[in-house]
Coordinates of C-alpha atoms in Angstrom, one line a residue:
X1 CA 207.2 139.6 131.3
X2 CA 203.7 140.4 132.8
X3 CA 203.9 143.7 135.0
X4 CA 203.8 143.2 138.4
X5 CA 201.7 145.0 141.0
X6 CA 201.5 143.8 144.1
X7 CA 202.4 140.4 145.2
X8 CA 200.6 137.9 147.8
X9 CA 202.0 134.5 148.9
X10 CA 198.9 132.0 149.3
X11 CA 199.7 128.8 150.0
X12 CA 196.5 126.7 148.5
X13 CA 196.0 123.4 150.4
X14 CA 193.2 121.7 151.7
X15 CA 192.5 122.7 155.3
X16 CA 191.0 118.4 156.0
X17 CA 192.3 115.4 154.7
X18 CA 190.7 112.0 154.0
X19 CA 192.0 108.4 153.6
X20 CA 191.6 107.8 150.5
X21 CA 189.1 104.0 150.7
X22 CA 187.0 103.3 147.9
X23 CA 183.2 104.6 149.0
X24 CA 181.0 102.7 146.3
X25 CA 180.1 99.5 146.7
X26 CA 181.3 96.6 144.7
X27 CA 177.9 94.9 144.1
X28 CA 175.6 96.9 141.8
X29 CA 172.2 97.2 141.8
X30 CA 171.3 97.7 138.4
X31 CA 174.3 95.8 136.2
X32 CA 172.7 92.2 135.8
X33 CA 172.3 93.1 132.3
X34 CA 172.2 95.8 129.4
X35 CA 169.1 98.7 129.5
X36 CA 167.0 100.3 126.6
X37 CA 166.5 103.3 126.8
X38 CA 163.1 103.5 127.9
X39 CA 164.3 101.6 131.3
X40 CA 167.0 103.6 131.6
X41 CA 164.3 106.8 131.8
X42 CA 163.0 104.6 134.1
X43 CA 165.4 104.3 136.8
X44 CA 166.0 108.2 136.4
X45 CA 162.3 108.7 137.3
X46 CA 163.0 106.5 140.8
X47 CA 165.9 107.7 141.6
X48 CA 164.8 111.4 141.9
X49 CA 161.6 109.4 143.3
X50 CA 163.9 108.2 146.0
X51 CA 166.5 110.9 146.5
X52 CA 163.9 114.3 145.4
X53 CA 166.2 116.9 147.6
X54 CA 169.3 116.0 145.8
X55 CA 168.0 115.3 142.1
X56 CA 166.4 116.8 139.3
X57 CA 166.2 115.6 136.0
X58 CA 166.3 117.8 132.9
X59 CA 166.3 117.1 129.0
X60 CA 168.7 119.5 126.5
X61 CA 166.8 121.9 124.4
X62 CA 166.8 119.4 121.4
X63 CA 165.8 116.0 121.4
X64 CA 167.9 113.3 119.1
X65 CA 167.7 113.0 115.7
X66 CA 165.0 110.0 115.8
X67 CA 162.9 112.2 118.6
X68 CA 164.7 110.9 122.1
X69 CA 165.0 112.6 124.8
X70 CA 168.6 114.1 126.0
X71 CA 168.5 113.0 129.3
X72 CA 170.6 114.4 132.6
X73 CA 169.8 113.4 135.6
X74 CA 171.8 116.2 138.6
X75 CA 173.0 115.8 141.8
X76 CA 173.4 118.8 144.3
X77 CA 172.3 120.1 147.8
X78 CA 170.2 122.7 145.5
X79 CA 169.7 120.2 142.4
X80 CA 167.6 123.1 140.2
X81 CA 170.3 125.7 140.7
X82 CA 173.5 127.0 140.4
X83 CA 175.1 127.4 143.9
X84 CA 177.4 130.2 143.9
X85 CA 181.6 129.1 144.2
X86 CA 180.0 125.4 143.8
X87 CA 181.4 123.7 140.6
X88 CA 179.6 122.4 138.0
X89 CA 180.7 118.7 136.7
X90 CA 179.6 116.3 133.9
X91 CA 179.4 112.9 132.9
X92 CA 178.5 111.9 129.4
X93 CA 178.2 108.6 128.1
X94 CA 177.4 106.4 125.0
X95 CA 178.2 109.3 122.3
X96 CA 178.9 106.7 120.2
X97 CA 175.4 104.3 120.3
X98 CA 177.0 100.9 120.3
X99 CA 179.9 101.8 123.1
X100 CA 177.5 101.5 125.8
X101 CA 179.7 100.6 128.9
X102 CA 179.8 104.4 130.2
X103 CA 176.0 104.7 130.3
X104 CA 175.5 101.8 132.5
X105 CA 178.4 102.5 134.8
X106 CA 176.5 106.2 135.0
X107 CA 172.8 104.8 135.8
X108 CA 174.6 102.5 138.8
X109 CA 176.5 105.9 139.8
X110 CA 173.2 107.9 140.3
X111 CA 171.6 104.7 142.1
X112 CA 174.4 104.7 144.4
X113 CA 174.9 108.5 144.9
X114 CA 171.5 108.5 146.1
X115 CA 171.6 105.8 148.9
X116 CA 174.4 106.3 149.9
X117 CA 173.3 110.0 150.6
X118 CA 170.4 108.9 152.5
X119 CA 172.3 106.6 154.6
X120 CA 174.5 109.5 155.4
X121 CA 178.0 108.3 153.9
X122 CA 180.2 111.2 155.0
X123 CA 182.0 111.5 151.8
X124 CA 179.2 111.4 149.5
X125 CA 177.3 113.8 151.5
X126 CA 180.2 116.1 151.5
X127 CA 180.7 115.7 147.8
X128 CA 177.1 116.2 147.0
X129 CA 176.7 119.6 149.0
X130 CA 180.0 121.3 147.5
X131 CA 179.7 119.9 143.8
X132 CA 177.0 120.0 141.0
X133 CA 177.2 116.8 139.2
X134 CA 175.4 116.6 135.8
X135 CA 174.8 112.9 134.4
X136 CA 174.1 111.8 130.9
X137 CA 173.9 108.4 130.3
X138 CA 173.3 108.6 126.5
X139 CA 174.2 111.1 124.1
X140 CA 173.1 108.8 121.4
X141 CA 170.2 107.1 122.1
X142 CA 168.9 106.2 118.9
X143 CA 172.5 104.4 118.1
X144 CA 171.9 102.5 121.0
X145 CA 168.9 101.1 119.4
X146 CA 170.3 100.9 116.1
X147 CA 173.0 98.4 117.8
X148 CA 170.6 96.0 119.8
X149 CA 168.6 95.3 117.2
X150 CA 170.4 95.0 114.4
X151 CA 172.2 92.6 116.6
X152 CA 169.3 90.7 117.4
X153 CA 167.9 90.4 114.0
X154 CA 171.4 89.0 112.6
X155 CA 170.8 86.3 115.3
X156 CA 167.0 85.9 114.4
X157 CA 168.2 85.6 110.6
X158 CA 171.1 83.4 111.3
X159 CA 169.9 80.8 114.3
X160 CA 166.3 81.5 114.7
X161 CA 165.1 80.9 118.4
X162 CA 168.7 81.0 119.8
X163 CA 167.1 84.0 121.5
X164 CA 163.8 84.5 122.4
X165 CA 164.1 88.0 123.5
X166 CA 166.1 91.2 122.9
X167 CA 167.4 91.3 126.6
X168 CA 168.6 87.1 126.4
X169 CA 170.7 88.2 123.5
X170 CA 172.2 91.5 125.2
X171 CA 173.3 89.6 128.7
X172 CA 174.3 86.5 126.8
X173 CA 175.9 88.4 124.2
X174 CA 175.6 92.4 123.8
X175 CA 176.6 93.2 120.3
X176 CA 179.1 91.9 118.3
X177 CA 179.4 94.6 115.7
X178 CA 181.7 97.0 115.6
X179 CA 180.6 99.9 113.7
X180 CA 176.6 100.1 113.0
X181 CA 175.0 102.2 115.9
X182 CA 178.3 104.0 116.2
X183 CA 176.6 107.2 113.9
X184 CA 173.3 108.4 115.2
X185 CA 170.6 108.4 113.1
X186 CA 171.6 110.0 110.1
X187 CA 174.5 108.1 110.3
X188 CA 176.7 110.6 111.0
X189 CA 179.4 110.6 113.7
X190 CA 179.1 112.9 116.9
X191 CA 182.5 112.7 117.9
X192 CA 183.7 114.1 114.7
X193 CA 180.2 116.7 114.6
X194 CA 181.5 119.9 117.1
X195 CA 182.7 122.7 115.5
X196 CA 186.4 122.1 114.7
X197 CA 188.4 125.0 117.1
X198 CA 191.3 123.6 116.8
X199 CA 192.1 124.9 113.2
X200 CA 191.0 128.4 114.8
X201 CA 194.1 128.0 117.7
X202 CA 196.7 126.9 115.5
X203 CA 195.8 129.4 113.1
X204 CA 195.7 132.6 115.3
X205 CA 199.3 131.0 117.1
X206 CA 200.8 130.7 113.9
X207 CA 200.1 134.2 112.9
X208 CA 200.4 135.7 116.7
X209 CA 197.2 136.7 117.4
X210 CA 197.4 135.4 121.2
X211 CA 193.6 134.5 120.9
X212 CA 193.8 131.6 123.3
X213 CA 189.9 130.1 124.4
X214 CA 186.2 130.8 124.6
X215 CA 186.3 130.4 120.7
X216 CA 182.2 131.1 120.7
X217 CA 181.8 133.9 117.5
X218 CA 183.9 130.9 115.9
X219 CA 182.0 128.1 116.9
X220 CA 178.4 130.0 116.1
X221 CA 179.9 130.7 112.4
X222 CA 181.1 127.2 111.8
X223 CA 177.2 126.3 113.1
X224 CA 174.7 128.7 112.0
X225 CA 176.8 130.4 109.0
X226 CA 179.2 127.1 107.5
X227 CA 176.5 124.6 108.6
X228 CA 178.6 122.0 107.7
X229 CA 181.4 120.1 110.1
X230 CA 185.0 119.0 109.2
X231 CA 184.1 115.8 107.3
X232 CA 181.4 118.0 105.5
X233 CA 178.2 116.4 107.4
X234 CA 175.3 119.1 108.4
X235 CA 175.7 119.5 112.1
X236 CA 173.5 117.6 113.8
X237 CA 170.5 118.1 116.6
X238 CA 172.4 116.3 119.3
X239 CA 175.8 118.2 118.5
X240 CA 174.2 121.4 118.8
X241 CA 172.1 120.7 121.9
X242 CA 175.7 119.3 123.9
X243 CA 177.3 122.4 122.4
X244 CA 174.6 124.8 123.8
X245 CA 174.3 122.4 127.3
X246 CA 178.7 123.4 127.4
X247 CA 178.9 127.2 126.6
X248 CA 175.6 127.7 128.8
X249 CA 176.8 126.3 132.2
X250 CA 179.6 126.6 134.6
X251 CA 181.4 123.3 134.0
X252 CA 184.7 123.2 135.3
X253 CA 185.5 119.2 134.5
X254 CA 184.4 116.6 132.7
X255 CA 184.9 113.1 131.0
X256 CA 182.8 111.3 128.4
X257 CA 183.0 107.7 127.9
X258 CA 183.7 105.3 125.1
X259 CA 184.9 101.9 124.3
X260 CA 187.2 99.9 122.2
X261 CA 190.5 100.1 124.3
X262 CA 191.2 100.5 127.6
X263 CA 192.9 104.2 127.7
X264 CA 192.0 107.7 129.1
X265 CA 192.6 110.7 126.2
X266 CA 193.4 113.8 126.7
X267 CA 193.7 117.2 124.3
X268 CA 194.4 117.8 121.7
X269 CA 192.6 115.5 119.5
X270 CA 194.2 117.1 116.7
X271 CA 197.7 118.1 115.4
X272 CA 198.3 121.5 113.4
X273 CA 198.9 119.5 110.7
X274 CA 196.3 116.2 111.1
X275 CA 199.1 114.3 111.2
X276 CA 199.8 111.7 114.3
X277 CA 201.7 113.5 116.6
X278 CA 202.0 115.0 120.2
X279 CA 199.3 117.8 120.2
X280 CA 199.5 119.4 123.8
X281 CA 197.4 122.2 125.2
X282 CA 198.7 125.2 127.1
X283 CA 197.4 122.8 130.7
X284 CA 199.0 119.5 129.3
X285 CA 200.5 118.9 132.6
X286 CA 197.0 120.0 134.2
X287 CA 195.8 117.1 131.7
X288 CA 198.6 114.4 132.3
X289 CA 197.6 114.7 136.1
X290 CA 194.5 114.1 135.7
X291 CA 194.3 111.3 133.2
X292 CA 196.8 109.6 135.3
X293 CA 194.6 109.9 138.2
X294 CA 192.1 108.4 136.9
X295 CA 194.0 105.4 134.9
X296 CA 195.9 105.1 138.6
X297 CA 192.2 104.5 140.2
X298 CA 191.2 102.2 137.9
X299 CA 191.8 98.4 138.5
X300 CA 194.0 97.4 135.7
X301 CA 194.5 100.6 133.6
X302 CA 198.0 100.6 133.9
X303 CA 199.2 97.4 134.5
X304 CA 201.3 96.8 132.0
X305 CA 200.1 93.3 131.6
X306 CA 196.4 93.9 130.9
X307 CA 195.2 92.5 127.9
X308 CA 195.9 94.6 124.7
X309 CA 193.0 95.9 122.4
X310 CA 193.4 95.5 118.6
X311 CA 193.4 99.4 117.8
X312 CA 196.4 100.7 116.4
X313 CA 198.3 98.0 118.0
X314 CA 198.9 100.6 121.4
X315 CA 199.8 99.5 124.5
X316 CA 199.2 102.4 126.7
X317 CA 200.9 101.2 129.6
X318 CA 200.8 104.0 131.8
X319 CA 197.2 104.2 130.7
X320 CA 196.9 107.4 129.3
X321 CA 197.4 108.7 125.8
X322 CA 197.3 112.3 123.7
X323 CA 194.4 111.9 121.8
X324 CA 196.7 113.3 118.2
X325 CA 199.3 111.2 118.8
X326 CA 196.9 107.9 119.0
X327 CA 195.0 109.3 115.9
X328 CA 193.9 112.4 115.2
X329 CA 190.2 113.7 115.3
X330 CA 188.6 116.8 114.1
X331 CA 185.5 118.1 115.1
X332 CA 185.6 116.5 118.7
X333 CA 183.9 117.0 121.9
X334 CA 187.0 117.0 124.4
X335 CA 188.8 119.9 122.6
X336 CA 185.3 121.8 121.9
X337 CA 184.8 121.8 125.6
X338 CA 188.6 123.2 126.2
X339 CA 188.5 125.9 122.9
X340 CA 184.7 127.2 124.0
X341 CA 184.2 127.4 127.6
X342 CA 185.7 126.8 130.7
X343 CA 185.5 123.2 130.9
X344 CA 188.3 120.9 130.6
X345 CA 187.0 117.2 129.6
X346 CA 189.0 113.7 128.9
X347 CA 188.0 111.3 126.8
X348 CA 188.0 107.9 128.6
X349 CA 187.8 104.3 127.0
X350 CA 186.8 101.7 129.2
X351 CA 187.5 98.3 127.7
X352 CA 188.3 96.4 124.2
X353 CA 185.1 95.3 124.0
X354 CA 182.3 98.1 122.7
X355 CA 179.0 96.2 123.4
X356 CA 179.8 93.2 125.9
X357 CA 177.3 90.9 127.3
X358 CA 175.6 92.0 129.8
X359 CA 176.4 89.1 132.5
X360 CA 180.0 90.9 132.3
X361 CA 178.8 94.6 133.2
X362 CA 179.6 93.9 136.9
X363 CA 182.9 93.3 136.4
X364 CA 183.5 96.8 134.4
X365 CA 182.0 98.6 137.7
X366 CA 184.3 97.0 140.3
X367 CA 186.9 98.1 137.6
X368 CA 186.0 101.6 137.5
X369 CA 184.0 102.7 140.6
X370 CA 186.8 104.1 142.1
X371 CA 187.9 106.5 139.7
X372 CA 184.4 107.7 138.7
X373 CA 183.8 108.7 142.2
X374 CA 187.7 110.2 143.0
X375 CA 187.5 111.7 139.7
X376 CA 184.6 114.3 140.6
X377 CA 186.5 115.7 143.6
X378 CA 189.0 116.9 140.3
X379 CA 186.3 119.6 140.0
X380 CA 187.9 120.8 143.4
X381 CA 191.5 120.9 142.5
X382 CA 193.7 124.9 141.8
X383 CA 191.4 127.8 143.0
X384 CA 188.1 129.4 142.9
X385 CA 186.7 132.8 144.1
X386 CA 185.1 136.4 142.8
X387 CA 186.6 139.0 140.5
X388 CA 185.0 142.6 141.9
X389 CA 185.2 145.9 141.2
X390 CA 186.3 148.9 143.2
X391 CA 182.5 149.1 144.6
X392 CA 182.5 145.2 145.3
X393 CA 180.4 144.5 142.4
X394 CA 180.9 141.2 140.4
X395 CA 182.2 141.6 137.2
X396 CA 181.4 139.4 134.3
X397 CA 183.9 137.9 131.5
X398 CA 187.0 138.7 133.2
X399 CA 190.0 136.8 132.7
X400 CA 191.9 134.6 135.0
X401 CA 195.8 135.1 133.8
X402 CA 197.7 132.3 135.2
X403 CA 201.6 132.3 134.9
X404 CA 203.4 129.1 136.2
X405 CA 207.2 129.1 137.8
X406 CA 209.4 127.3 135.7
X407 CA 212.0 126.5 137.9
X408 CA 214.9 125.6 135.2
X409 CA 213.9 129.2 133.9
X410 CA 214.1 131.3 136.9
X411 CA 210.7 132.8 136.1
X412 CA 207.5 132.7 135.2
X413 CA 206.0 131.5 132.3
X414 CA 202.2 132.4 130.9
X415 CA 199.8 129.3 130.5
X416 CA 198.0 130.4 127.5
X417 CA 194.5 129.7 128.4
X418 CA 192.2 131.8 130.2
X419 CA 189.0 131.0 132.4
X420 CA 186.7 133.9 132.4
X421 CA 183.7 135.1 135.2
X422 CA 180.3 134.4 134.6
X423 CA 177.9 137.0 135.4
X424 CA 177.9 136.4 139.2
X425 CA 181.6 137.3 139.1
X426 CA 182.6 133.5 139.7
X427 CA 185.6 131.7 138.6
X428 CA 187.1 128.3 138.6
X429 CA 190.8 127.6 138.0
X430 CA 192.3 123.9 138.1
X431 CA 195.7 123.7 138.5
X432 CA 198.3 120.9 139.2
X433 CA 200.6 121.4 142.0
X434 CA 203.5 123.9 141.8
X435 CA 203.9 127.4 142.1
X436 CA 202.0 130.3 140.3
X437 CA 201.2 134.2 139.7
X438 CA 197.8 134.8 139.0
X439 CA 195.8 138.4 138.0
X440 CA 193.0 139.0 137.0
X441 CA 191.7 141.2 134.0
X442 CA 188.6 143.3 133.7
X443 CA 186.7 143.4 130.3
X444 CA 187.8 147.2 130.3
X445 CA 191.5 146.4 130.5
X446 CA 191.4 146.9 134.6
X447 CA 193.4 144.7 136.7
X448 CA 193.9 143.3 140.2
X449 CA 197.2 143.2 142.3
X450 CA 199.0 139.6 141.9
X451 CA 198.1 136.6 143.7
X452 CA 201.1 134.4 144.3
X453 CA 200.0 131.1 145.3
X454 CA 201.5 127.7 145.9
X455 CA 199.4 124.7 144.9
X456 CA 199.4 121.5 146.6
X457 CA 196.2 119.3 146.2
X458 CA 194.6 116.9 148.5
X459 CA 192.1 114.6 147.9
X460 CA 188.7 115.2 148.5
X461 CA 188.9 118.8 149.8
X462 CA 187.5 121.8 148.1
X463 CA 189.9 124.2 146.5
X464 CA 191.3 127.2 148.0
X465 CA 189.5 130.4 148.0
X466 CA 191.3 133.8 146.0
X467 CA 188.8 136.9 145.1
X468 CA 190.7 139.5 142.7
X469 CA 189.4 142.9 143.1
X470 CA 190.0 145.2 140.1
X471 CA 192.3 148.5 140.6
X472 CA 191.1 151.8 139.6
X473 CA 194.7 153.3 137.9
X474 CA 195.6 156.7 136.5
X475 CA 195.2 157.3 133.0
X476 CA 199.4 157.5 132.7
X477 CA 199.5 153.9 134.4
X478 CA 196.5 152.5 132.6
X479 CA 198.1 153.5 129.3
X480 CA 201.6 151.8 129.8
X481 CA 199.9 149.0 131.9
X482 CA 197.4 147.9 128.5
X483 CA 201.1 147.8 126.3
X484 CA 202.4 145.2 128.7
X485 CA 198.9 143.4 128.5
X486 CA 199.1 143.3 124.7
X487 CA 201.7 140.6 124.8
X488 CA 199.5 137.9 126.2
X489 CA 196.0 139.3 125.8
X490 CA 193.6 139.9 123.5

């Protein structure tokens, strides 16, 4: 039972309430067909061209394997900088090279962020000045590549002038392969490249250690000490520069896309065992909510008679899925976001096919548009504030304890996963809808009163407000207040 100090009823809602009608438009701008790389660039460059007070575009600190560019393109009131209380969200796409749906949806995203900021849609303007919203189109670039022209030198080889031209073959027929430009290229997979944390959680549960998140002196010694991932490849450049992009932001949500089936993932990717099985995190209900929000806003995710992909023979019909008990993955990105930082990420497949034509692109954005643009104002959803000390300073690395009421219980019950401060004192808790006692922890052991709140979200509003101020306590209380705190902290 975690000592009580003082308690405070908040009762976290959103102040304004929205209808809830789709805001993008239906027609694209840019989805008449598939784009290299080099266009895609491209249409970064006008954007920020176009929209200069709300973009800025950025590369990671390593380029791919081949020499490409990491490209994010950001949207924000203050584009170049962290805004204080103002979360940071992320979009990556086309980790795997030849499941390319996600980048294309994300370069029509930015070109539709952008005008519809400038002709002053309420709801995008509102979105942009309270969120930070960080885009990748491709993580894997040079798979991309690898995929289009592979596919259009099969076709040269097998019907010479059936097409003329790379783009003719990608609308007419995108890619018909399902594995080569999957790897980047050293052939090696991405999603199976992060350092594997999960085999560092169930090991410190099974032998009580009550070592939760933030994983890092792990992660750097599977990195720079092991060098070598799960399935024994060297880690690669793009691995490392997403892993460094993660731990060195504020990112409080975020989804990458992929292809293949039609289902959004959630953590764990992997069982304690690697065998398929229901792996939940401490937040799985935090997860279930938002998966399902997302497969809800999409146009046929869960309707149960949607055509079926081949994989695994699933059907998925409420549209959402544990990644272990699909199949499970070590070394992937959704759990190395959960295990290292603050960041909670889903995993979400858009469609049977990986490389369609691109004539059929259009039809994946009316599909979709609604949940990628509902599914940012997620960032929004439990709490934010400051953790200070007695003086009012900000304190940095302390820990957001978060205990749930379990109503069958009678009591509350500790969600083992923490969110820590970053140096301004910030923090950024999601939280589904219920009821909850929340503390805060100093680096030094010191603590704040309780915070009992009661969560209930609303779309499209920011989320509630709580600063913790740390207690300066006797030496007596201090001692007997750190044996209570060994039970459920480090």
């Amino acid at each position: 039972m975690f000592i009580e100090i003082f308690s405070v009823i908040f009762y976290v809602s959103a102040i304004n309430s929205f209808s809830i009608e789709p805001v993008l438009s239906p027609e694209p701008i840019h989805l008449h067909n598939h784009h290299t790389n080099e266009q895609i660039f491209e249409i970064l460059d006008k954007i920020h061209q176009k929209c200069p007070h709300i973009t800025h575009i950025y590369d990671l600190n390593r380029k791919s394997a081949n020499n490409t560019h990491l490209r994010v393109i950001v949207f924000s009131d203050y584009p170049e900088e962290h805004q204080q209380l103002e979360p940071e969200f992320k979009y990556v796409a086309n980790m795997h090279g030849n499941e390319v749906i996600g980048r294309e949806l994300l370069v029509e995203l930015a070109q539709q962020l952008c005008d519809l900021y400038l002709d002053n849609h309420p709801d995008v303007v509102r979105l942009i000045e309270s969120t930070r919203i960080h885009l990748m189109p491709t993580m894997n670039p040079d798979g991309w590549n690898m995929a289009a022209l592979n596919e259009f030198q099969k076709w040269n080889n097998k019907k010479p002038g059936k097409f003329t031209t790379l783009e003719q073959m990608l609308k007419e027929i995108g890619s018909t392969d399902w594995l080569i430009g999957r790897t980047n290229f050293n052939n090696v997979d991405l999603n199976r490249n992060f350092p594997d944390l999960d085999k560092y959680e169930y090991k410190y549960n099974r032998d009580h250690k009550n070592k939760f998140d933030h994983l890092l002196a792990e992660a750097s010694y599977e990195i720079n000490s092991k060098h070598l991932d799960c399935n024994m490849k060297p880690y690669q450049n793009e691995t490392i520069a997403v892993a460094n992009w993660i731990v060195n932001n504020d990112f409080v949500l975020s989804a990458n896309f992929h292809g293949g089936d039609l289902v959004v993932n959630y953590p764990y990717d992997d069982s304690n065992d690697h065998e398929t099985k229901y792996a939940p995190t401490p937040d799985d209900e935090l997860f279930t909510r938002i998966a399902s929000f997302y497969a809800s806003n999409h146009a046929n995710m869960t309707d149960r008679k949607k055509k079926k992909c081949d994989m695994i023979g699933e059907d998925f019909d409420k549209g959402i899925t544990n990644g272990a008990n699909w199949y499970p993955v070590c070394g992937g990105m959704q759990d190395f976001n959960y295990l290292a930082s603050n960041c909670f990420e889903l995993t979400i497949e858009l469609g049977c096919d990986k490389f369609p034509p691109g004539k059929q692109l259009k039809q994946y954005w009316k599909d979709n548009m609604h949940s990628l643009f509902e599914f940012i104002w997620k960032s929004h959803v439990g709490i934010k504030g400051y953790v200070l000390d007695t003086n009012d300073q900000p304190v940095a690395n302390a820990r957001i304890v978060v205990e749930k009421h379990n109503f069958d219980l009678g009591d509350y019950e500790l969600i083992k996963h923490h969110v820590t401060t970053n140096e301004y004192g910030e923090y950024w808790r999601l939280l589904s809808d219920g009821i909850y006692r929340i503390t805060a922890v100093g680096p030094d052991m010191t603590i704040s009163k309780n915070h009992e709140i009661i969560v209930m979200s609303e779309d499209r509003n920011e989320a509630q407000r709580i600063d913790f101020r740390l207690l300066d306590t006797s030496y007596k209380y201090s001692r007997k207040l750190k044996k209570k705190l060994r039970n459920i902290l480090v």
